[in-house]
Amino acid sequence: MPEKFDCIVVGAGPAGTACAYELAKAGVNVLLLERGEYPGAKNVMGGVLYRKMMEDIIPEFYKEAPLERPIVEQRFMMMDKESAVTFSYKGLEWGREPYNNFTVLRAKFDQWFAEKAVEQGALLVCETVAVECIVENGRVVGVRTDRPDGEIYADVVVLADGVNSLLAKQLGFHREWRPDEVALATMEILKLDKNVIEDRFNLEPNQGCTIEIFGDATKGIVGTGFLYTNKDTLSIGVGTLLSGLIKHKMKPYDLLEYVKNHPMIRPYIQGSEPVEYLAHLIPEGGYHSIPKVAGNGVLVVGDAAQLVNAIHREGSNMAMTSGRLAAETIIMAKEQNDFSESMLDQYRMKLMESFIGQDLKKYKDATHHFESFPQYFEQYIPMLNRAASQMFTVDGASKWEKQKKIWRDLGSTKQKFKLARDMMKAWKVMK
């Protein structure tokens, strides 16, 4: 490898590869480092890729990328132990170009995306760990890797090394994340015939469905379960705040088994065979946990910058956009030959002005609120299920009588006022 590059990107996930692609396309000499055997080997996400943010980088990528299914239906399941209140949106317009989002398998997609960056001129080097940044006179000038003679230099380094970014931490950009700032997600890929998938989820060929599961899926801990359709596999998993797992002394794989065997979920996956097990930390701190993202000769993107919208389960779209915005800033800095913090801080400003900053600000207190008040998951979702059961059970009682019983079941006048206050608080943190 040359001794010096214009830019070194650490991490070949969506954020790092998006940055490397844009830089290489602009003629910037960029090195993309990946610790795994190949891009995607160590990358995990639920499995939904949003079209708009990817198309901002590669127009009409969906005509050649290794995608699973375009999503035409999104379901939301409020689950109790033996029941579920489900609502959804199904739109056939999502099944036609230009589509809305897709299910993907990261091992396939990340390799393809990195290959596209290489085609633009990026140099991809795998099985290489950047162990620390090289800092001279208060400026990052390169990285030190685990290879012999592993010092590599560059005008600017982009840290895309995931939620537990050791390099950003070494630079003092962030402290050790608290357990309530990260979630632990466990998931399995289940093999199932594509015709069976389409029959069970009411899909036509080349249509997909996602199910987000709240309530009993996490046994009252803040988090969600999910079930996504791929071509001939299903992605099933559960993600909860690490603080909740510690407090309730639960093991993540026990929660996953609980979801798989839940009577509301078991019929969807019956007869499937597990082919892969995955676990991954997810940033959940949101707006208040965004670390320093720009310094002298260095930028931080994607999960390493806590860029995940936990409420809408969006991460890959924010990652790719942050990588693109970082590339735009680096190109501007290169034109002026200025890689100082004041110049690279343009990236932070672009980030906060984009939908990323706006959405994270909108939901800045949501995760903390729902963790502080567990009754939303422990009491109100079961209450919703009981009310639905009461209202829809035909037993000779009038609907007036049923409504009165539901009202009585809400508890005393004090408890009803508490419920109203909690709903108002939830609305305020979500509006």
Short mmCIF file of C-alpha atoms in Angstrom, two decimals, residues 97-337:
data_model
loop_
_atom_site.label_atom_id
_atom_site.label_comp_id
_atom_site.label_asym_id
_atom_site.label_seq_id
_atom_site.Cartn_x
_atom_site.Cartn_y
_atom_site.Cartn_z
CA GLU A 97 -40.19 1.33 -8.82
CA PRO A 98 -38.78 3.33 -7.22
CA TYR A 99 -39.90 1.34 -4.12
CA ASN A 100 -39.70 2.45 -0.49
CA ASN A 101 -37.48 -0.07 1.30
CA PHE A 102 -36.17 -3.61 1.04
CA THR A 103 -35.13 -6.47 3.24
CA VAL A 104 -31.44 -7.31 2.85
CA LEU A 105 -28.89 -9.75 4.23
CA ARG A 106 -25.86 -7.72 5.25
CA ALA A 107 -23.31 -10.40 4.30
CA LYS A 108 -24.47 -10.12 0.69
CA PHE A 109 -25.33 -6.43 0.47
CA ASP A 110 -22.23 -5.04 2.18
CA GLN A 111 -19.94 -7.02 -0.13
CA TRP A 112 -21.74 -5.69 -3.18
CA PHE A 113 -21.67 -2.10 -1.90
CA ALA A 114 -17.94 -2.29 -1.11
CA GLU A 115 -17.28 -3.69 -4.59
CA LYS A 116 -19.03 -0.65 -6.06
CA ALA A 117 -16.69 1.61 -4.06
CA VAL A 118 -13.71 -0.36 -5.37
CA GLU A 119 -15.00 0.10 -8.92
CA GLN A 120 -14.94 3.85 -8.31
CA GLY A 121 -11.29 3.62 -7.24
CA ALA A 122 -11.30 2.93 -3.49
CA LEU A 123 -8.73 0.48 -2.13
CA LEU A 124 -10.41 -2.12 0.10
CA VAL A 125 -8.25 -4.00 2.61
CA CYS A 126 -9.97 -6.64 4.76
CA GLU A 127 -8.90 -8.58 7.86
CA THR A 128 -7.17 -5.46 9.14
CA VAL A 129 -7.87 -3.86 12.51
CA ALA A 130 -7.13 -0.19 13.11
CA VAL A 131 -5.95 -0.33 16.71
CA GLU A 132 -5.44 3.39 17.25
CA CYS A 133 -5.27 6.76 15.53
CA ILE A 134 -1.88 8.35 14.95
CA VAL A 135 -1.97 11.83 16.46
CA GLU A 136 0.71 14.45 15.83
CA ASN A 137 0.54 17.98 17.21
CA GLY A 138 -3.09 17.56 18.17
CA ARG A 139 -4.18 16.33 14.75
CA VAL A 140 -5.09 12.85 13.52
CA VAL A 141 -2.71 12.00 10.68
CA GLY A 142 -3.38 8.28 10.17
CA VAL A 143 -4.05 4.96 11.85
CA ARG A 144 -1.95 2.19 13.32
CA THR A 145 -3.13 -1.27 12.27
CA ASP A 146 -2.46 -4.80 13.53
CA ARG A 147 -0.37 -5.60 10.45
CA PRO A 148 3.44 -5.59 10.44
CA ASP A 149 4.67 -2.07 9.68
CA GLY A 150 1.01 -1.15 9.99
CA GLU A 151 1.20 2.63 10.19
CA ILE A 152 -0.83 4.29 7.42
CA TYR A 153 -1.10 8.04 6.96
CA ALA A 154 -3.76 10.30 5.48
CA ASP A 155 -4.95 13.88 5.41
CA VAL A 156 -8.16 12.83 7.12
CA VAL A 157 -9.48 9.70 8.85
CA VAL A 158 -13.16 8.72 8.95
CA LEU A 159 -14.21 6.54 11.87
CA ALA A 160 -17.02 4.18 10.82
CA ASP A 161 -16.09 1.41 13.23
CA GLY A 162 -19.46 0.87 14.89
CA VAL A 163 -21.26 1.68 18.12
CA ASN A 164 -18.33 0.70 20.34
CA SER A 165 -15.87 2.89 18.46
CA LEU A 166 -12.60 2.33 20.31
CA LEU A 167 -10.81 4.86 18.13
CA ALA A 168 -13.29 7.67 18.90
CA LYS A 169 -13.08 6.75 22.57
CA GLN A 170 -9.27 6.85 22.48
CA LEU A 171 -9.49 10.35 21.02
CA GLY A 172 -11.73 11.42 23.90
CA PHE A 173 -14.73 12.01 21.63
CA HIS A 174 -16.99 9.94 23.85
CA ARG A 175 -16.94 8.19 27.20
CA GLU A 176 -17.90 4.58 27.86
CA TRP A 177 -21.53 4.23 26.83
CA ARG A 178 -24.00 3.69 29.67
CA PRO A 179 -26.19 0.54 29.55
CA ASP A 180 -29.23 2.72 28.78
CA GLU A 181 -27.47 4.15 25.69
CA VAL A 182 -27.05 0.86 23.85
CA ALA A 183 -29.32 -2.05 23.01
CA LEU A 184 -28.34 -5.66 22.50
CA ALA A 185 -30.04 -7.25 19.51
CA THR A 186 -30.03 -10.99 18.90
CA MET A 187 -31.44 -12.50 15.72
CA GLU A 188 -31.62 -15.66 13.68
CA ILE A 189 -31.91 -16.30 9.97
CA LEU A 190 -34.47 -19.07 9.42
CA LYS A 191 -34.62 -21.07 6.19
CA LEU A 192 -38.16 -21.43 4.78
CA ASP A 193 -39.54 -22.14 1.31
CA LYS A 194 -40.42 -18.90 -0.48
CA ASN A 195 -43.89 -20.16 -1.42
CA VAL A 196 -44.60 -20.88 2.24
CA ILE A 197 -43.41 -17.38 3.17
CA GLU A 198 -45.72 -15.78 0.62
CA ASP A 199 -48.67 -17.87 1.75
CA ARG A 200 -48.20 -17.18 5.46
CA PHE A 201 -47.63 -13.46 5.08
CA ASN A 202 -50.27 -12.96 2.33
CA LEU A 203 -47.72 -11.86 -0.28
CA GLU A 204 -47.32 -12.10 -4.02
CA PRO A 205 -43.93 -13.09 -5.47
CA ASN A 206 -41.31 -10.36 -4.98
CA GLN A 207 -43.28 -8.73 -2.17
CA GLY A 208 -42.12 -8.46 1.42
CA CYS A 209 -43.55 -7.78 4.87
CA THR A 210 -42.08 -6.54 8.12
CA ILE A 211 -43.58 -7.06 11.58
CA GLU A 212 -42.45 -4.94 14.52
CA ILE A 213 -43.47 -6.49 17.85
CA PHE A 214 -44.03 -4.54 21.07
CA GLY A 215 -44.97 -5.59 24.57
CA ASP A 216 -44.64 -9.22 25.58
CA ALA A 217 -41.87 -9.80 23.02
CA THR A 218 -39.47 -8.08 25.42
CA LYS A 219 -41.28 -9.02 28.65
CA GLY A 220 -41.83 -5.37 29.48
CA ILE A 221 -38.26 -4.18 28.80
CA VAL A 222 -37.92 -1.19 26.47
CA GLY A 223 -37.26 -2.65 23.02
CA THR A 224 -38.91 -4.48 20.14
CA GLY A 225 -39.04 -7.80 18.44
CA PHE A 226 -39.09 -8.09 14.67
CA LEU A 227 -39.89 -10.58 11.93
CA TYR A 228 -38.87 -9.79 8.34
CA THR A 229 -39.40 -11.72 5.12
CA ASN A 230 -36.47 -12.44 2.81
CA LYS A 231 -36.56 -14.43 -0.44
CA ASP A 232 -36.36 -17.88 1.13
CA THR A 233 -35.48 -17.03 4.72
CA LEU A 234 -36.95 -15.10 7.63
CA SER A 235 -35.07 -12.70 9.89
CA ILE A 236 -36.38 -12.88 13.45
CA GLY A 237 -34.93 -11.08 16.42
CA VAL A 238 -35.36 -9.00 19.52
CA GLY A 239 -33.50 -5.91 20.70
CA THR A 240 -33.69 -4.44 24.21
CA LEU A 241 -31.80 -1.83 26.18
CA LEU A 242 -28.79 -3.34 27.89
CA SER A 243 -29.86 -1.64 31.12
CA GLY A 244 -33.18 -3.53 30.99
CA LEU A 245 -31.48 -6.88 30.51
CA ILE A 246 -29.21 -6.17 33.47
CA LYS A 247 -32.06 -4.96 35.69
CA HIS A 248 -34.29 -7.95 34.92
CA LYS A 249 -31.37 -10.42 34.85
CA MET A 250 -32.39 -11.75 31.44
CA LYS A 251 -30.26 -13.40 28.82
CA PRO A 252 -30.79 -12.09 25.29
CA TYR A 253 -30.94 -15.50 23.64
CA ASP A 254 -33.63 -16.55 26.14
CA LEU A 255 -35.74 -13.60 24.97
CA LEU A 256 -35.23 -14.63 21.35
CA GLU A 257 -36.36 -18.18 22.12
CA TYR A 258 -39.36 -16.77 23.95
CA VAL A 259 -40.37 -14.74 20.88
CA LYS A 260 -39.88 -17.70 18.54
CA ASN A 261 -42.14 -19.86 20.69
CA HIS A 262 -44.79 -17.22 21.36
CA PRO A 263 -48.23 -18.38 20.14
CA MET A 264 -48.65 -15.20 18.08
CA ILE A 265 -45.32 -15.76 16.27
CA ARG A 266 -44.80 -19.52 16.20
CA PRO A 267 -47.22 -20.17 13.26
CA TYR A 268 -45.22 -17.79 11.03
CA ILE A 269 -41.95 -19.68 11.50
CA GLN A 270 -43.20 -23.25 11.90
CA GLY A 271 -41.14 -25.72 9.88
CA SER A 272 -38.22 -23.34 9.38
CA GLU A 273 -34.59 -24.23 10.05
CA PRO A 274 -32.07 -21.88 11.69
CA VAL A 275 -29.08 -21.20 9.45
CA GLU A 276 -27.37 -18.30 11.22
CA TYR A 277 -27.32 -16.70 14.68
CA LEU A 278 -26.24 -13.08 15.13
CA ALA A 279 -25.84 -10.59 17.98
CA HIS A 280 -24.94 -6.93 17.89
CA LEU A 281 -24.90 -3.76 19.99
CA ILE A 282 -27.07 -0.94 18.67
CA PRO A 283 -26.72 2.75 19.65
CA GLU A 284 -29.90 3.90 21.41
CA GLY A 285 -28.76 7.07 23.18
CA GLY A 286 -30.07 9.30 20.42
CA TYR A 287 -29.69 13.06 20.30
CA HIS A 288 -28.31 13.53 23.81
CA SER A 289 -25.62 10.89 23.24
CA ILE A 290 -24.20 12.15 19.93
CA PRO A 291 -20.46 12.43 20.58
CA LYS A 292 -18.03 14.87 19.09
CA VAL A 293 -18.10 14.05 15.37
CA ALA A 294 -15.39 16.32 13.95
CA GLY A 295 -11.84 17.03 15.02
CA ASN A 296 -8.52 17.99 13.48
CA GLY A 297 -8.11 15.47 10.66
CA VAL A 298 -10.95 13.17 11.74
CA LEU A 299 -14.71 12.62 11.34
CA VAL A 300 -17.11 10.13 12.98
CA VAL A 301 -20.04 8.60 11.07
CA GLY A 302 -22.85 6.04 11.43
CA ASP A 303 -23.26 3.95 14.57
CA ALA A 304 -19.98 5.32 15.92
CA ALA A 305 -21.77 8.69 16.13
CA GLN A 306 -24.93 7.21 17.78
CA LEU A 307 -26.95 7.94 14.62
CA VAL A 308 -29.94 5.63 15.10
CA ASN A 309 -33.60 6.60 15.34
CA ALA A 310 -34.69 4.01 17.91
CA ILE A 311 -38.39 4.93 17.66
CA HIS A 312 -38.64 4.23 13.92
CA ARG A 313 -35.92 1.54 13.92
CA GLU A 314 -33.89 3.51 11.38
CA GLY A 315 -30.11 3.18 11.29
CA SER A 316 -28.77 2.15 7.89
CA ASN A 317 -30.34 5.17 6.19
CA MET A 318 -28.75 7.54 8.70
CA ALA A 319 -25.45 5.72 8.37
CA MET A 320 -25.33 6.06 4.58
CA THR A 321 -26.37 9.71 4.66
CA SER A 322 -23.78 10.54 7.31
CA GLY A 323 -21.11 8.86 5.16
CA ARG A 324 -22.18 10.88 2.14
CA LEU A 325 -22.18 14.15 4.11
CA ALA A 326 -18.72 13.35 5.50
CA ALA A 327 -17.45 12.77 1.95
CA GLU A 328 -18.89 16.08 0.78
CA THR A 329 -17.10 17.85 3.62
CA ILE A 330 -13.78 16.11 2.91
CA ILE A 331 -13.96 17.00 -0.78
CA MET A 332 -14.50 20.65 0.18
CA ALA A 333 -11.64 20.48 2.69
CA LYS A 334 -9.33 18.95 0.08
CA GLU A 335 -10.08 21.75 -2.36
CA GLN A 336 -8.95 24.24 0.27
CA ASN A 337 -6.21 21.99 1.68
#
